[in-house]
Coordinates of N, CA and C in Angstrom, one line a residue:
A140 N -6.4 -210.9 36.1 CA -7.2 -209.8 36.7 C -7.3 -208.6 35.7
L141 N -6.5 -208.7 34.6 CA -6.5 -207.6 33.6 C -7.9 -207.4 32.9
P142 N -8.5 -208.5 32.5 CA -9.9 -208.3 31.9 C -10.9 -207.7 32.9
L143 N -10.7 -208.1 34.1 CA -11.6 -207.6 35.2 C -11.3 -206.1 35.4
A144 N -10.1 -205.7 35.4 CA -9.7 -204.3 35.6 C -10.2 -203.5 34.4
R145 N -10.2 -204.0 33.2 CA -10.7 -203.3 32.1 C -12.2 -203.2 32.2
A146 N -12.9 -204.2 32.7 CA -14.4 -204.1 32.9 C -14.7 -203.1 33.9
F147 N -13.9 -203.0 35.0 CA -14.2 -202.0 36.0 C -14.0 -200.6 35.5
A148 N -12.9 -200.4 34.6 CA -12.6 -199.1 34.0 C -13.8 -198.7 33.1
A149 N -14.3 -199.7 32.3 CA -15.4 -199.4 31.4 C -16.7 -199.0 32.2
L150 N -16.9 -199.7 33.3 CA -18.1 -199.4 34.1 C -17.9 -198.0 34.8
D151 N -16.7 -197.7 35.2 CA -16.4 -196.4 35.8 C -16.7 -195.3 34.7
A152 N -16.2 -195.5 33.5 CA -16.4 -194.5 32.5 C -17.9 -194.3 32.2
L153 N -18.6 -195.4 32.1 CA -20.1 -195.3 31.8 C -20.8 -194.6 32.9
L154 N -20.5 -195.0 34.2 CA -21.2 -194.3 35.3 C -20.8 -192.9 35.5
A155 N -19.6 -192.6 35.2 CA -19.1 -191.2 35.3 C -19.8 -190.3 34.2
R156 N -20.1 -190.9 33.1 CA -20.8 -190.2 32.1 C -22.3 -189.9 32.5
A157 N -22.9 -190.9 33.2 CA -24.3 -190.8 33.6 C -24.5 -190.0 34.8
Y158 N -23.6 -190.1 35.8 CA -23.7 -189.4 37.1 C -22.7 -188.3 37.3
G159 N -21.7 -188.2 36.6 CA -20.6 -187.3 36.9 C -19.6 -188.0 37.8
S160 N -18.4 -187.6 37.8 CA -17.4 -188.3 38.6 C -17.6 -188.2 40.1
R161 N -18.2 -187.1 40.5 CA -18.4 -186.9 42.0 C -19.5 -187.9 42.5
W162 N -20.5 -188.2 41.8 CA -21.6 -189.0 42.2 C -21.6 -190.4 41.6
N163 N -20.5 -190.8 41.0 CA -20.4 -192.1 40.4 C -20.5 -193.2 41.5
P164 N -21.6 -194.0 41.4 CA -21.8 -195.0 42.5 C -20.7 -196.0 42.6
A165 N -20.0 -196.3 41.5 CA -18.8 -197.2 41.6 C -17.7 -196.7 42.5
H166 N -17.6 -195.3 42.5 CA -16.5 -194.7 43.4 C -17.0 -194.6 44.8
Q167 N -18.3 -194.7 45.0 CA -18.9 -194.5 46.3 C -19.4 -195.8 46.9
S168 N -18.9 -197.0 46.5 CA -19.3 -198.2 47.0 C -19.0 -198.4 48.4
G169 N -17.9 -197.9 48.9 CA -17.6 -198.0 50.4 C -18.5 -197.2 51.2
P170 N -18.7 -195.9 51.0 CA -19.6 -195.2 51.8 C -21.1 -195.7 51.6
L171 N -21.4 -196.1 50.4 CA -22.8 -196.7 50.2 C -23.0 -197.9 51.1
A172 N -22.0 -198.8 51.2 CA -22.0 -200.0 52.0 C -22.2 -199.6 53.5
V173 N -21.5 -198.6 53.9 CA -21.6 -198.1 55.3 C -23.0 -197.5 55.6
A174 N -23.5 -196.7 54.7 CA -24.8 -196.2 54.9 C -25.9 -197.3 54.9
L175 N -25.8 -198.2 54.0 CA -26.7 -199.3 54.0 C -26.6 -200.2 55.3
L176 N -25.4 -200.4 55.8 CA -25.2 -201.1 57.0 C -25.8 -200.4 58.2
L177 N -25.7 -199.0 58.2 CA -26.3 -198.2 59.3 C -27.9 -198.3 59.2
V178 N -28.5 -198.3 58.0 CA -29.9 -198.5 57.9 C -30.3 -199.9 58.4
A179 N -29.6 -200.9 58.0 CA -29.9 -202.3 58.4 C -29.7 -202.4 59.9
T180 N -28.7 -201.8 60.5 CA -28.5 -201.9 61.9 C -29.6 -201.2 62.7
A181 N -30.0 -200.0 62.3 CA -31.1 -199.2 63.0 C -32.4 -200.0 62.9
T182 N -32.8 -200.5 61.7 CA -34.0 -201.2 61.6 C -33.9 -202.6 62.3
G183 N -32.7 -203.2 62.3 CA -32.5 -204.5 63.0 C -32.7 -204.3 64.5
V184 N -32.2 -203.2 65.0 CA -32.3 -203.0 66.5 C -33.8 -202.9 66.8
Y185 N -34.5 -202.1 66.1 CA -36.0 -202.0 66.3 C -36.7 -203.3 66.2
L186 N -36.4 -204.1 65.2 CA -37.0 -205.4 65.0 C -36.6 -206.4 66.2
L187 N -35.4 -206.2 66.7 CA -35.0 -207.1 67.8 C -35.7 -206.7 69.1
L188 N -36.1 -205.4 69.2 CA -36.8 -205.0 70.4 C -38.2 -205.5 70.5
V189 N -38.8 -205.7 69.3 CA -40.2 -206.2 69.3 C -40.3 -207.7 69.0
Y190 N -39.2 -208.4 68.8 CA -39.1 -209.8 68.6 C -39.1 -210.6 69.9
R191 N -39.8 -211.7 69.9 CA -39.8 -212.5 71.1 C -39.2 -213.9 70.8
I192 N -38.1 -214.2 71.5 CA -37.3 -215.4 71.3 C -38.1 -216.7 71.6
G193 N -39.0 -216.6 72.6 CA -39.8 -217.8 73.0 C -40.8 -218.2 72.0
E194 N -41.2 -217.3 71.1 CA -42.1 -217.7 70.0 C -41.7 -217.0 68.7
P195 N -40.7 -217.6 68.1 CA -40.1 -216.9 67.0 C -41.0 -216.7 65.8
Y196 N -41.6 -217.8 65.3 CA -42.5 -217.7 64.1 C -43.7 -216.8 64.4
E197 N -44.3 -216.9 65.5 CA -45.5 -216.1 65.9 C -45.0 -214.6 66.0
S198 N -43.8 -214.4 66.5 CA -43.3 -213.1 66.7 C -43.2 -212.4 65.3
M199 N -42.7 -213.2 64.3 CA -42.6 -212.6 63.0 C -43.9 -212.3 62.3
Q200 N -44.9 -213.2 62.6 CA -46.2 -213.0 62.1 C -46.8 -211.7 62.7
R201 N -46.6 -211.5 64.0 CA -47.1 -210.3 64.7 C -46.4 -209.0 64.1
I202 N -45.1 -209.1 63.8 CA -44.4 -208.0 63.2 C -45.0 -207.7 61.8
Q203 N -45.2 -208.7 61.1 CA -45.7 -208.6 59.7 C -47.1 -208.0 59.7
A204 N -47.9 -208.2 60.8 CA -49.3 -207.7 60.8 C -49.4 -206.2 60.9
D205 N -48.3 -205.6 61.4 CA -48.3 -204.1 61.5 C -47.7 -203.6 60.3
A206 N -48.5 -202.8 59.5 CA -48.1 -202.4 58.2 C -46.9 -201.5 58.2
W207 N -46.9 -200.5 59.1 CA -45.8 -199.5 59.1 C -44.6 -199.9 60.0
A208 N -44.9 -200.1 61.2 CA -43.8 -200.4 62.2 C -43.3 -201.9 62.1
G209 N -43.9 -202.7 61.3 CA -43.5 -204.0 61.1 C -43.1 -204.4 59.7
R210 N -44.1 -204.5 58.9 CA -43.9 -205.0 57.5 C -43.0 -204.0 56.7
W211 N -43.2 -202.7 56.8 CA -42.4 -201.8 56.1 C -41.0 -201.7 56.6
L212 N -40.8 -201.7 57.9 CA -39.4 -201.7 58.5 C -38.7 -203.0 58.2
R213 N -39.4 -204.1 58.2 CA -38.8 -205.4 58.0 C -38.3 -205.5 56.5
A214 N -39.2 -204.9 55.6 CA -38.8 -204.9 54.2 C -37.6 -204.0 54.0
L215 N -37.6 -202.8 54.6 CA -36.5 -201.9 54.5 C -35.2 -202.6 55.1
H216 N -35.3 -203.3 56.2 CA -34.2 -204.0 56.8 C -33.7 -205.1 55.8
R217 N -34.5 -205.8 55.2 CA -34.1 -206.9 54.3 C -33.4 -206.3 53.1
Y218 N -34.0 -205.3 52.4 CA -33.4 -204.8 51.2 C -32.2 -204.0 51.5
A219 N -32.1 -203.3 52.6 CA -30.9 -202.6 52.9 C -29.7 -203.6 53.2
S220 N -30.1 -204.7 53.8 CA -29.1 -205.8 54.1 C -28.6 -206.4 52.8
D221 N -29.5 -206.7 51.9 CA -29.1 -207.3 50.6 C -28.3 -206.4 49.8
L222 N -28.7 -205.1 49.8 CA -27.9 -204.1 49.0 C -26.5 -203.9 49.7
A223 N -26.5 -204.0 51.0 CA -25.2 -203.8 51.7 C -24.2 -204.9 51.3
V224 N -24.7 -206.2 51.3 CA -23.9 -207.3 50.9 C -23.4 -207.1 49.5
A225 N -24.3 -206.7 48.6 CA -23.8 -206.5 47.2 C -22.8 -205.4 47.1
S226 N -23.0 -204.3 47.8 CA -22.1 -203.2 47.7 C -20.7 -203.5 48.3
V227 N -20.8 -204.3 49.4 CA -19.5 -204.7 50.1 C -18.7 -205.6 49.1
A228 N -19.5 -206.6 48.4 CA -18.8 -207.5 47.5 C -18.2 -206.7 46.3
F229 N -19.0 -205.7 45.8 CA -18.5 -204.9 44.7 C -17.2 -204.1 45.2
H230 N -17.3 -203.5 46.3 CA -16.2 -202.7 46.9 C -15.0 -203.6 47.1
A231 N -15.1 -204.7 47.7 CA -14.0 -205.6 47.9 C -13.3 -206.1 46.6
L232 N -14.2 -206.4 45.6 CA -13.7 -206.9 44.3 C -12.9 -205.7 43.6
R233 N -13.5 -204.5 43.7 CA -12.8 -203.4 43.1 C -11.5 -203.1 43.7
V234 N -11.4 -203.1 45.1 CA -10.2 -202.8 45.8 C -9.1 -203.9 45.4
L235 N -9.6 -205.2 45.4 CA -8.7 -206.3 45.0 C -8.2 -206.2 43.6
V236 N -9.0 -205.9 42.7 CA -8.6 -205.7 41.2 C -7.7 -204.6 41.1
E237 N -7.9 -203.5 41.8 CA -7.0 -202.3 41.7 C -5.8 -202.4 42.4
G238 N -5.6 -203.6 43.2 CA -4.4 -203.8 43.9 C -4.2 -202.9 45.1
R239 N -5.3 -202.5 45.7 CA -5.2 -201.6 46.9 C -5.3 -202.4 48.2
T240 N -4.6 -203.6 48.3 CA -4.7 -204.4 49.4 C -3.4 -204.5 50.2
W241 N -2.3 -204.0 49.8 CA -1.1 -204.2 50.5 C -0.5 -202.8 50.8
G242 N 0.6 -202.8 51.5 CA 1.3 -201.6 51.8 C 0.6 -200.9 52.9
A243 N 0.4 -199.6 52.7 CA -0.3 -198.8 53.8 C -1.7 -199.2 53.9
R244 N -2.3 -199.9 53.0 CA -3.7 -200.2 53.1 C -4.0 -201.7 53.6
V245 N -3.0 -202.4 54.0 CA -3.2 -203.8 54.4 C -4.1 -203.8 55.7
L246 N -4.0 -202.9 56.6 CA -4.8 -202.9 57.8 C -6.3 -202.7 57.4
A247 N -6.5 -201.8 56.5 CA -7.9 -201.5 56.1 C -8.5 -202.8 55.4
W248 N -7.6 -203.4 54.6 CA -8.1 -204.6 53.8 C -8.4 -205.8 54.8
V249 N -7.5 -206.0 55.8 CA -7.8 -207.1 56.7 C -9.0 -206.9 57.6
T250 N -9.1 -205.6 58.1 CA -10.3 -205.3 58.9 C -11.5 -205.4 58.1
G251 N -11.5 -205.0 56.9 CA -12.6 -205.1 56.0 C -13.1 -206.5 55.8
L252 N -12.1 -207.4 55.6 CA -12.4 -208.8 55.5 C -13.0 -209.4 56.7
L253 N -12.5 -209.0 57.9 CA -13.1 -209.4 59.2 C -14.5 -208.9 59.4
L254 N -14.7 -207.6 59.0 CA -16.1 -207.1 59.1 C -17.0 -207.7 58.1
T255 N -16.5 -208.1 56.9 CA -17.4 -208.8 56.0 C -17.8 -210.1 56.5
G256 N -16.9 -210.8 57.1 CA -17.2 -212.1 57.7 C -18.2 -211.9 58.8
S257 N -18.1 -210.9 59.7 CA -19.0 -210.6 60.7 C -20.4 -210.3 60.2
M258 N -20.4 -209.5 59.1 CA -21.7 -209.2 58.5 C -22.4 -210.4 57.9
L259 N -21.7 -211.3 57.4 CA -22.3 -212.5 56.9 C -22.8 -213.4 58.0
V260 N -22.1 -213.5 59.1 CA -22.6 -214.3 60.2 C -23.9 -213.6 60.8
V261 N -23.9 -212.3 61.0 CA -25.1 -211.6 61.5 C -26.2 -211.8 60.5
G262 N -26.0 -211.7 59.2 CA -27.0 -212.0 58.2 C -27.6 -213.4 58.3
W263 N -26.7 -214.3 58.5 CA -27.2 -215.7 58.7 C -28.1 -215.8 59.9
T264 N -27.7 -215.2 61.0 CA -28.6 -215.3 62.2 C -29.9 -214.6 62.0
G265 N -29.9 -213.5 61.1 CA -31.1 -212.9 60.8 C -32.1 -213.8 60.1
Y266 N -31.6 -214.6 59.2 CA -32.5 -215.5 58.5 C -33.0 -216.6 59.4
V267 N -32.1 -217.0 60.4 CA -32.6 -218.0 61.3 C -33.7 -217.5 62.2
L268 N -33.6 -216.2 62.6 CA -34.5 -215.6 63.6 C -36.0 -215.6 63.0
V269 N -36.1 -215.7 61.7 CA -37.5 -215.7 61.1 C -38.2 -217.0 61.5
W270 N -37.4 -218.1 61.6 CA -37.8 -219.4 62.1 C -38.9 -220.0 61.2
D271 N -38.9 -219.7 59.9 CA -39.8 -220.5 59.0 C -39.0 -221.7 58.6
A272 N -39.5 -222.4 57.6 CA -38.8 -223.6 57.1 C -37.4 -223.4 56.7
H273 N -37.2 -222.3 56.0 CA -35.8 -221.9 55.5 C -34.9 -221.6 56.7
G274 N -35.4 -220.8 57.7 CA -34.7 -220.5 58.9 C -34.3 -221.7 59.7
Q275 N -35.2 -222.7 59.8 CA -34.9 -223.9 60.6 C -33.9 -224.7 59.9
L276 N -33.9 -224.8 58.6 CA -32.9 -225.5 57.8 C -31.5 -224.8 58.0
L277 N -31.5 -223.5 57.9 CA -30.2 -222.8 58.1 C -29.7 -223.0 59.6
G278 N -30.6 -223.0 60.5 CA -30.2 -223.2 61.9 C -29.6 -224.5 62.1
A279 N -30.2 -225.6 61.6 CA -29.7 -226.9 61.7 C -28.4 -227.1 61.0
S280 N -28.3 -226.5 59.8 CA -27.0 -226.6 59.1 C -25.9 -225.9 59.9
G281 N -26.2 -224.7 60.4 CA -25.2 -224.0 61.2 C -24.8 -224.7 62.4
A282 N -25.7 -225.4 63.1 CA -25.4 -226.2 64.3 C -24.5 -227.3 63.9
R283 N -24.8 -228.0 62.8 CA -23.9 -229.1 62.3 C -22.5 -228.6 62.0
L284 N -22.4 -227.4 61.4 CA -21.1 -226.8 61.2 C -20.4 -226.5 62.4
I285 N -21.0 -225.9 63.4 CA -20.4 -225.6 64.7 C -20.0 -226.9 65.4
D286 N -20.8 -228.0 65.3 CA -20.5 -229.3 65.9 C -19.3 -229.9 65.2
S287 N -19.1 -229.7 63.9 CA -18.0 -230.3 63.2 C -16.7 -229.6 63.6
L288 N -16.8 -228.3 64.0 CA -15.6 -227.6 64.4 C -15.1 -227.9 65.8
H289 N -16.0 -228.6 66.6 CA -15.7 -229.0 68.0 C -15.3 -227.8 68.9
V290 N -16.0 -226.7 68.8 CA -15.7 -225.6 69.6 C -16.6 -225.5 70.9
L291 N -17.6 -226.3 70.9 CA -18.5 -226.3 72.1 C -18.4 -227.7 72.8
A292 N -18.5 -227.7 74.1 CA -18.3 -228.9 74.9 C -19.5 -229.9 74.6
V293 N -20.7 -229.3 74.4 CA -21.9 -230.2 74.1 C -22.3 -229.9 72.7
P294 N -22.4 -231.0 71.8 CA -22.9 -230.7 70.5 C -24.3 -230.2 70.5
I295 N -24.6 -229.1 69.6 CA -25.9 -228.5 69.6 C -26.7 -228.9 68.4
G296 N -26.2 -229.7 67.5 CA -26.9 -230.1 66.3 C -28.2 -230.9 66.6
R297 N -28.1 -231.7 67.7 CA -29.3 -232.6 68.0 C -30.4 -231.8 68.5
I298 N -30.2 -230.6 69.0 CA -31.3 -229.7 69.5 C -32.3 -229.4 68.4
F299 N -31.8 -229.2 67.2 CA -32.7 -228.8 66.1 C -33.5 -230.0 65.6
G300 N -33.0 -231.2 65.9 CA -33.7 -232.4 65.5 C -34.8 -232.9 66.5
G301 N -34.8 -232.2 67.6 CA -35.8 -232.5 68.6 C -35.4 -233.6 69.6
G302 N -34.1 -234.0 69.5 CA -33.6 -235.1 70.3 C -33.1 -234.6 71.7
A303 N -32.9 -233.3 71.9 CA -32.4 -232.9 73.2 C -32.9 -231.4 73.3
T304 N -32.8 -230.9 74.5 CA -33.1 -229.5 74.8 C -31.8 -228.8 75.0
A305 N -31.8 -227.5 74.8 CA -30.6 -226.7 75.0 C -30.2 -226.7 76.5
P306 N -28.9 -226.8 76.8 CA -28.4 -226.7 78.2 C -28.8 -225.4 78.8
A307 N -29.1 -225.4 80.0 CA -29.6 -224.2 80.7 C -28.4 -223.3 81.2
S308 N -27.2 -223.9 81.4 CA -26.1 -223.1 82.0 C -25.3 -222.4 81.0

């Protein structure tokens, strides 16, 4: 991890020269991730309110047709989500390289890992909700993964292949 630590130190020095130590984005990766997640959450809640589960693809087309309340907010949601994942990954790598994962910080590290896992699951479901060809492929793959874990009484993978309907209960 020593070469990686040197790379982070060089990046810190470069960004501190460009932005000053107070506004160095490398030092602000945690707060930046939180801010981006708040933007993604706010725009996601709005998109969820106008989304119709019964007609997923048509719903996305309807959202895209509205330039401001649809297309612009959806783009903001997408880019804020992507940047949040990148800033969380950068922040986690930085904390790991600097050895700030044990001792008094172990609870923060473990909860951060759990929140990162939750963020990735929520991001995966966001891609599935679009229900285009990519979303359908992700949905079927996720269903096969859940089926392989044997956590549900009824396998759900066959629902995506058109072989069965979802149970009503």
